[in-house]
Short mmCIF file of C-alpha atoms in Angstrom, two decimals:
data_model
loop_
_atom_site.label_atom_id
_atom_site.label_comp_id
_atom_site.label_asym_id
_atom_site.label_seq_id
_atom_site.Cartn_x
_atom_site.Cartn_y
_atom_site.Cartn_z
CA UNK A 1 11.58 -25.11 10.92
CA UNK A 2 9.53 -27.66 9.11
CA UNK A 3 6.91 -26.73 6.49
CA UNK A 4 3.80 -28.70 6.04
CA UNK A 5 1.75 -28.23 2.99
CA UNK A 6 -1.95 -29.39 2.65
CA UNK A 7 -4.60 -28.98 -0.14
CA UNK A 8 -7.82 -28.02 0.98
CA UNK A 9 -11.42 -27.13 -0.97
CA UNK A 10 -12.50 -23.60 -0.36
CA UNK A 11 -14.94 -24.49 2.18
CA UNK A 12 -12.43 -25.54 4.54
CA UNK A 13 -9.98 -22.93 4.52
CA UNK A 14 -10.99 -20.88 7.36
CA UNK A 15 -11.22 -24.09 9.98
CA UNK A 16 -8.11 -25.86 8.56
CA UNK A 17 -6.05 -22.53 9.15
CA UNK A 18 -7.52 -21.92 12.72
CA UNK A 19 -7.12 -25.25 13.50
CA UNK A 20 -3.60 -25.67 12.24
CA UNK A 21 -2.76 -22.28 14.45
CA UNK A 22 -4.68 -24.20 17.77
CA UNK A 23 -1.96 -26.80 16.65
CA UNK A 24 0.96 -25.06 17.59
CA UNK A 25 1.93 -23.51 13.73
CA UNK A 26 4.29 -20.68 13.95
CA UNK A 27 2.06 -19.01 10.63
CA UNK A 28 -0.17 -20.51 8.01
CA UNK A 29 0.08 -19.48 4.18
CA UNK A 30 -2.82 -19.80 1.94
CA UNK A 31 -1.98 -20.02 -2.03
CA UNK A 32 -3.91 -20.41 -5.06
CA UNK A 33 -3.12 -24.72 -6.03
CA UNK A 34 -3.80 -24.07 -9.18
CA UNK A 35 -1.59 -20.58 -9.87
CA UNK A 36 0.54 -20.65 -12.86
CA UNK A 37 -1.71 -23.09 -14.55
CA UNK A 38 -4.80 -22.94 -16.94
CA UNK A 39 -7.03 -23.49 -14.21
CA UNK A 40 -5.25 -20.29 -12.08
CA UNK A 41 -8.03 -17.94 -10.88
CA UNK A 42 -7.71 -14.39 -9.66
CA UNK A 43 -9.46 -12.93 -6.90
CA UNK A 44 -9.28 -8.96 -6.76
CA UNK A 45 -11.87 -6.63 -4.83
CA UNK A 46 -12.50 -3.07 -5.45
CA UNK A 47 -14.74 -0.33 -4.15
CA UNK A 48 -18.27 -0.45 -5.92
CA UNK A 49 -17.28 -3.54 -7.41
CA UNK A 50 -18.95 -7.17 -6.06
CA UNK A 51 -16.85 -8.59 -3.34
CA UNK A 52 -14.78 -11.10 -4.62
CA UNK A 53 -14.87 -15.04 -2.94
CA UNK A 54 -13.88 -15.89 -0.27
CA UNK A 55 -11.16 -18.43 -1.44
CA UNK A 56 -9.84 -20.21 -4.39
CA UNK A 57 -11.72 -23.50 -5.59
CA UNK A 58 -8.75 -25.66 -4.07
CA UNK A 59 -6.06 -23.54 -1.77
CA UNK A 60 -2.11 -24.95 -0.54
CA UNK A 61 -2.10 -24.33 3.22
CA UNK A 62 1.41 -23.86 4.31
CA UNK A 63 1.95 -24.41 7.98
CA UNK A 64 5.42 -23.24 9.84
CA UNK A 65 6.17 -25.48 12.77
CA UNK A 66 9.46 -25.01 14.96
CA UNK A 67 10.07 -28.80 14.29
CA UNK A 68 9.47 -32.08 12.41
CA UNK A 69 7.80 -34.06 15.47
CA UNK A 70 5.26 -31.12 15.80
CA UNK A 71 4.56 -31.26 12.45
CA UNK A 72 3.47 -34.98 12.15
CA UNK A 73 1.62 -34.63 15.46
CA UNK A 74 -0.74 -31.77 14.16
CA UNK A 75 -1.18 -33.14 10.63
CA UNK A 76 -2.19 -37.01 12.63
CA UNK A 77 -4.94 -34.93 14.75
CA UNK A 78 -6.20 -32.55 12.20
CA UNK A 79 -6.74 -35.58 9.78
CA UNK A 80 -8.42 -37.70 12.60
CA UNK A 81 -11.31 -34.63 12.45
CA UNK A 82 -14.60 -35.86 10.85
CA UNK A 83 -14.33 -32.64 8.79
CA UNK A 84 -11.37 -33.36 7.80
CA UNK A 85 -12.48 -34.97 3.98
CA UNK A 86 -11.38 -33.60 0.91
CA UNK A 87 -7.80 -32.26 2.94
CA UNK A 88 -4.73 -33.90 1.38
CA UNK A 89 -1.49 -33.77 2.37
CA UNK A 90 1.51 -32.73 0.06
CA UNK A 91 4.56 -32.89 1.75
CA UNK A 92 6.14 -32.09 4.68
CA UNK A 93 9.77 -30.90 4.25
CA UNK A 94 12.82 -29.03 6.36
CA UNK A 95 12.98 -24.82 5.63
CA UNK A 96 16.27 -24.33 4.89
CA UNK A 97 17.75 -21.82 7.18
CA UNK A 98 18.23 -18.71 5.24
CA UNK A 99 18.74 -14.63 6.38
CA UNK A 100 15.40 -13.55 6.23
CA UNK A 101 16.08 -10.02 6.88
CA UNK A 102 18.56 -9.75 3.90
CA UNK A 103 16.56 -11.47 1.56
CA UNK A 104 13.15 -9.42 2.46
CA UNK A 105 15.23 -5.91 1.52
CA UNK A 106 16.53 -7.45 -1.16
CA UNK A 107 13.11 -6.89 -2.46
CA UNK A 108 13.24 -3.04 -2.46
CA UNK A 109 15.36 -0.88 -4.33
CA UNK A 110 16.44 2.77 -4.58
CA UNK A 111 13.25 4.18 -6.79
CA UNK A 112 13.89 6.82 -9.02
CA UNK A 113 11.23 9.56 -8.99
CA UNK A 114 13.27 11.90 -11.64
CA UNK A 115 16.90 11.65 -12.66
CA UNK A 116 17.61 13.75 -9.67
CA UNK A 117 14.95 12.59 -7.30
CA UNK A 118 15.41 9.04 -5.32
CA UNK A 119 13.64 7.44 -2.61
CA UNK A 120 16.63 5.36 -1.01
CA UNK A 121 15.71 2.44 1.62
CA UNK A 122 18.25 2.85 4.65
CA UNK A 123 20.31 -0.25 3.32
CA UNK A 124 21.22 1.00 0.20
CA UNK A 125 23.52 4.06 -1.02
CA UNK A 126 21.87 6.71 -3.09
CA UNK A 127 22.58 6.83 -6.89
CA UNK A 128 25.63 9.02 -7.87
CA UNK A 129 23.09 11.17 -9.76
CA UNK A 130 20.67 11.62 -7.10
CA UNK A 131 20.55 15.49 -5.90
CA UNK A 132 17.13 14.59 -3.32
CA UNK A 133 17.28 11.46 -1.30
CA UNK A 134 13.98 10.24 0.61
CA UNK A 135 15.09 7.73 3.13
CA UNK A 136 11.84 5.40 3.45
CA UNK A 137 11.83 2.11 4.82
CA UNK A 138 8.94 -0.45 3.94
CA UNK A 139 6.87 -0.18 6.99
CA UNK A 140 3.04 -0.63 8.71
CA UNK A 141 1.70 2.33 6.52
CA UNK A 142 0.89 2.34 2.80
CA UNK A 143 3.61 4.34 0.63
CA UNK A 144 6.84 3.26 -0.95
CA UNK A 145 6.88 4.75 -3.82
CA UNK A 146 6.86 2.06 -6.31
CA UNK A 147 2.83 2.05 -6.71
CA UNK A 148 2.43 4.33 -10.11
CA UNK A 149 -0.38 6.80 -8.01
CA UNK A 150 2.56 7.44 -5.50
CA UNK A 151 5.44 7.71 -8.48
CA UNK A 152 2.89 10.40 -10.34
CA UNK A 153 1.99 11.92 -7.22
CA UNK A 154 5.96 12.34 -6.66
CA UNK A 155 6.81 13.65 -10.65
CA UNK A 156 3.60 16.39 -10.07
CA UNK A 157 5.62 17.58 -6.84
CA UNK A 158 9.12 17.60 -8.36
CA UNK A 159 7.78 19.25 -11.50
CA UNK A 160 7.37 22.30 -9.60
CA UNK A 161 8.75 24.81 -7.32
CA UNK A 162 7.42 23.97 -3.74
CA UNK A 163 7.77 27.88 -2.31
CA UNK A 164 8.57 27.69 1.75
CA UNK A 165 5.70 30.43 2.14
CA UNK A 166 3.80 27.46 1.01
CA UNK A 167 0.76 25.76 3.17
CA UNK A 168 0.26 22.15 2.04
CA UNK A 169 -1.49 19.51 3.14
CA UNK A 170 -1.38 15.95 2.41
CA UNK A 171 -4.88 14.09 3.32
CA UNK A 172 -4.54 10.59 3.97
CA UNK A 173 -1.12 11.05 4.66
CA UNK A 174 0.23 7.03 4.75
CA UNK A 175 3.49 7.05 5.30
CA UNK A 176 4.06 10.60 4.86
CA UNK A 177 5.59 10.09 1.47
CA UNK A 178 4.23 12.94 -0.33
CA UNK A 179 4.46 15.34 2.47
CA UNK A 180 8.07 14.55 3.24
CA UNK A 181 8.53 15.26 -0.50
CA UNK A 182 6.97 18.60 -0.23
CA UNK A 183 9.54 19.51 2.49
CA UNK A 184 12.38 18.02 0.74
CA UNK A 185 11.39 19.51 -2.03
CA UNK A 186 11.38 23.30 -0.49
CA UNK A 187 7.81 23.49 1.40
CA UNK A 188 8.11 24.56 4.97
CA UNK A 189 4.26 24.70 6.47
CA UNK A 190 2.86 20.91 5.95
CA UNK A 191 0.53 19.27 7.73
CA UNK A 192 0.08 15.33 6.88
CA UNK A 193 -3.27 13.87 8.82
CA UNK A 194 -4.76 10.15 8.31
CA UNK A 195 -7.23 8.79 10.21
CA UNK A 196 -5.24 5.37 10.73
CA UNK A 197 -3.13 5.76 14.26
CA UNK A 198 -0.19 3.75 12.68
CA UNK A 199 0.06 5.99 9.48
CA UNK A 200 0.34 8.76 12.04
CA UNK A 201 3.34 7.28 13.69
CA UNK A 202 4.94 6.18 10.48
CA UNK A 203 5.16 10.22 8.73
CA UNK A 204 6.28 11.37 12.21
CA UNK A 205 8.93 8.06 12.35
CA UNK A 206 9.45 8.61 8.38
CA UNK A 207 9.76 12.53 8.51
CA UNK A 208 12.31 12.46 11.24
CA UNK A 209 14.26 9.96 9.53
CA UNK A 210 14.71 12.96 6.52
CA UNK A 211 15.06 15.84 9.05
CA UNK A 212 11.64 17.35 7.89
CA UNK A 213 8.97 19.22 10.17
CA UNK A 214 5.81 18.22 9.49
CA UNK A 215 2.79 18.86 11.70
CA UNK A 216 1.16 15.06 11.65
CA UNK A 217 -2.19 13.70 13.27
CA UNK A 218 -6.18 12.51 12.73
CA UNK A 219 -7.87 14.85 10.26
CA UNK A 220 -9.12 17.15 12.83
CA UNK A 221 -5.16 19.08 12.48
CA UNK A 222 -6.26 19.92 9.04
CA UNK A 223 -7.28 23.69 9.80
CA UNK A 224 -7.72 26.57 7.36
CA UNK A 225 -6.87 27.14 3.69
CA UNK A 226 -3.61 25.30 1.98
CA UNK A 227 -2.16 26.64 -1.50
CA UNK A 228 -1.85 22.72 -2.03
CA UNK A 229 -3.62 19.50 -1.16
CA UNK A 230 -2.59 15.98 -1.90
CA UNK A 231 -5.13 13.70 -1.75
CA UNK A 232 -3.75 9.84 -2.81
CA UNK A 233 -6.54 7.42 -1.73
CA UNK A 234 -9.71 6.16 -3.93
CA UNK A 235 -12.13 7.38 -5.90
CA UNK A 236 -15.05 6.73 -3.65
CA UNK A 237 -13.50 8.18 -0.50
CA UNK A 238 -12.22 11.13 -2.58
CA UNK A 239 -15.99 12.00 -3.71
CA UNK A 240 -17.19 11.96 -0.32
CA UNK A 241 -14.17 14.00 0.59
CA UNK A 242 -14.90 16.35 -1.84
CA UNK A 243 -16.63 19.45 -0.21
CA UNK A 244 -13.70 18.54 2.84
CA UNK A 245 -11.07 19.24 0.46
CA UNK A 246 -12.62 21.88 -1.57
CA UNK A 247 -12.87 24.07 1.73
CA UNK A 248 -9.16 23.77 2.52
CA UNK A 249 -7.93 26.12 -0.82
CA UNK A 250 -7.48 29.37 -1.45
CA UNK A 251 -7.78 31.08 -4.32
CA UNK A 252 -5.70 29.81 -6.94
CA UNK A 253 -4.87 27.07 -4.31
CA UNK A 254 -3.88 23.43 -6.63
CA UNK A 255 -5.79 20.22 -5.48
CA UNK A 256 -3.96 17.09 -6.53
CA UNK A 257 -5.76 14.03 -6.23
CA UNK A 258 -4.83 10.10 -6.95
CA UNK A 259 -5.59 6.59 -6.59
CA UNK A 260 -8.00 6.90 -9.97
CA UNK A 261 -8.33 4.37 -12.38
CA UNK A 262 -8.87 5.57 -16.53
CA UNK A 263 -12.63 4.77 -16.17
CA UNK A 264 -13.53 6.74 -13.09
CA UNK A 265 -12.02 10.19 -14.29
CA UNK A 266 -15.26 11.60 -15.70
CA UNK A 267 -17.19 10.74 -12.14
CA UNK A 268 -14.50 12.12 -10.13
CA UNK A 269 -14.42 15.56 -12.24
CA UNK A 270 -18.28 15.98 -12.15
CA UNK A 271 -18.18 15.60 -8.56
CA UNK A 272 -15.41 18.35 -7.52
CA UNK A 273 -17.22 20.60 -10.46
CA UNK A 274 -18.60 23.04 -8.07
CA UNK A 275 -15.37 24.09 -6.84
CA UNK A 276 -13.11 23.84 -9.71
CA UNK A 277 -12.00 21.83 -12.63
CA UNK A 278 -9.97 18.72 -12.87
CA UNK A 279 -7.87 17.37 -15.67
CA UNK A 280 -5.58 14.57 -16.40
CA UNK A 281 -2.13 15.35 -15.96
CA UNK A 282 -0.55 11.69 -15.87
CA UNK A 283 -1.44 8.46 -16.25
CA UNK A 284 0.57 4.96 -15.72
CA UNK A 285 -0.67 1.38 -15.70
CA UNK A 286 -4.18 2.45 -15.80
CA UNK A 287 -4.44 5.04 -13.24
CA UNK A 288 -3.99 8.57 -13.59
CA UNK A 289 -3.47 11.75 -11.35
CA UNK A 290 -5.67 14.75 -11.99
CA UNK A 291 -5.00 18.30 -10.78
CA UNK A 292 -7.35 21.64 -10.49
CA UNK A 293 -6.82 25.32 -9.37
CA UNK A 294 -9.21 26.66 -7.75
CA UNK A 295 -10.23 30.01 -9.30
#
């Protein structure tokens, strides 16, 4: 494959990139030209927040194209466009052929919740200390376990005895991380729901992969009253989830909720007030997990 890189101003992103892919590009790549510099600027978006822009003040567009005579042909007509001012090109050069595969799982290694708790990709062998293995492959569905409101999430759960009397219910399920861990951990009534269709298919995928029954599916599965719910999404979903949530405990049921940063804790607790109360029971990097039993 050849790469072919461009710089382009902000304004031009969006119809360099779709016309690179009406040009025959296998994918196009859109960096930052000025990251690791002085000039570097970060774009993040969060909920309640102003969205961020659209772009960086001057991007790198990296086009894949299967070979070098493709290349030169698209970058010869895209430059012949009137539009086309203000796009420079950078260089064209040969991708060296490499194992893609290997070099992508390279990126993920065995996780360790607790000294005796792992979560293992498929391609790796679990730690000589690890007593419970979670075999979880990165997939279509958030959940991992390397994002600190997953890894607190995870400690809460192996802090504890998960009794197999035990309803629990994990809302917003992803990949089914934190229900699987409930089962593996000793929980044998879970239901995992998510209202995304692929996060759905991933638990069930995910949870069969571990040998763990778990009743999975859109929200609507969520039915009665759970002695625990996980709850690991954001702050402003969470307060609109609230009375939802609330209704699905017993009495002295635990809710555990994450995805909170530091600032919103105080919000978060005034909000579930009316059912129970919430503290802070770990933090890491700046967000924390809270937990509540409701009386």
């Amino acid at each position: 494959m050849v790469e072919l890189a461009l710089i382009c101003p902000q304004d031009r992103v969006e119809w360099v990139s779709d016309a690179l892919m009406e040009l025959d590009a296998l994918s196009v790549a859109v960096e930052d030209a000025d990251a690791d510099t002085e000039d570097e600027q970060a774009l993040f978006g969060e909920p309640g927040l102003p969205p961020p822009r659209a772009g960086w003040q001057r991007s790198i567009l990296r086009a894949l194209y299967a070979n070098q005579p493709s290349a030169l042909e698209a970058v010869t007509v895209l430059l012949a466009q009137p539009v086309a001012e203000g796009l420079h090109v950078q260089g064209l050069h040969v991708v060296d052929e490499q194992d893609w595969v290997r070099i992508t799982q390279a990126q993920f290694a065995p996780v360790p919740i607790t000294g005796e708790f792992w979560i293992v990709p498929s391609w790796h062998d679990a730690p000589a200390q690890a007593r419970t293995v979670m075999r979880l492959d990165p997939g279509l569905a958030f959940g991992t376990g390397t994002h600190p409101t997953t890894r607190m999430c995870l400690r809460w759960l192996a802090s504890r005895a998960q009794g197999a009397e035990e309803r629990v219910l994990d809302y917003g399920c992803g990949s089914g991380i934190l229900a699987i861990a409930a089962g593996l951990l000793g929980a044998r009534h879970i239901d995992a729901v998510d209202i995304d269709p692929a996060a759905v298919a991933a638990t069930g995928h995910n949870a069969e992969v571990n040998r763990v029954t778990i009743n999975v599916g859109l929200p609507e599965l969520a039915q009665g009253e759970y002695q625990l719910v996980l709850a690991n999404i954001l702050a402003t979903p969470l307060k609109l989830l609230a009375p939802l949530l609330c209704e699905h405990l017993s009495a002295g049921a635990n809710l555990v909720l994450a995805g909170l940063l530091e600032r919103q804790v105080d919000e978060i607790a005034s909000v579930y007030a009316p059912w129970l109360e919430l503290r802070v029971v770990d933090r890491e990097d700046g967000w924390v997990l809270m937990n509540g039993r409701r009386p």
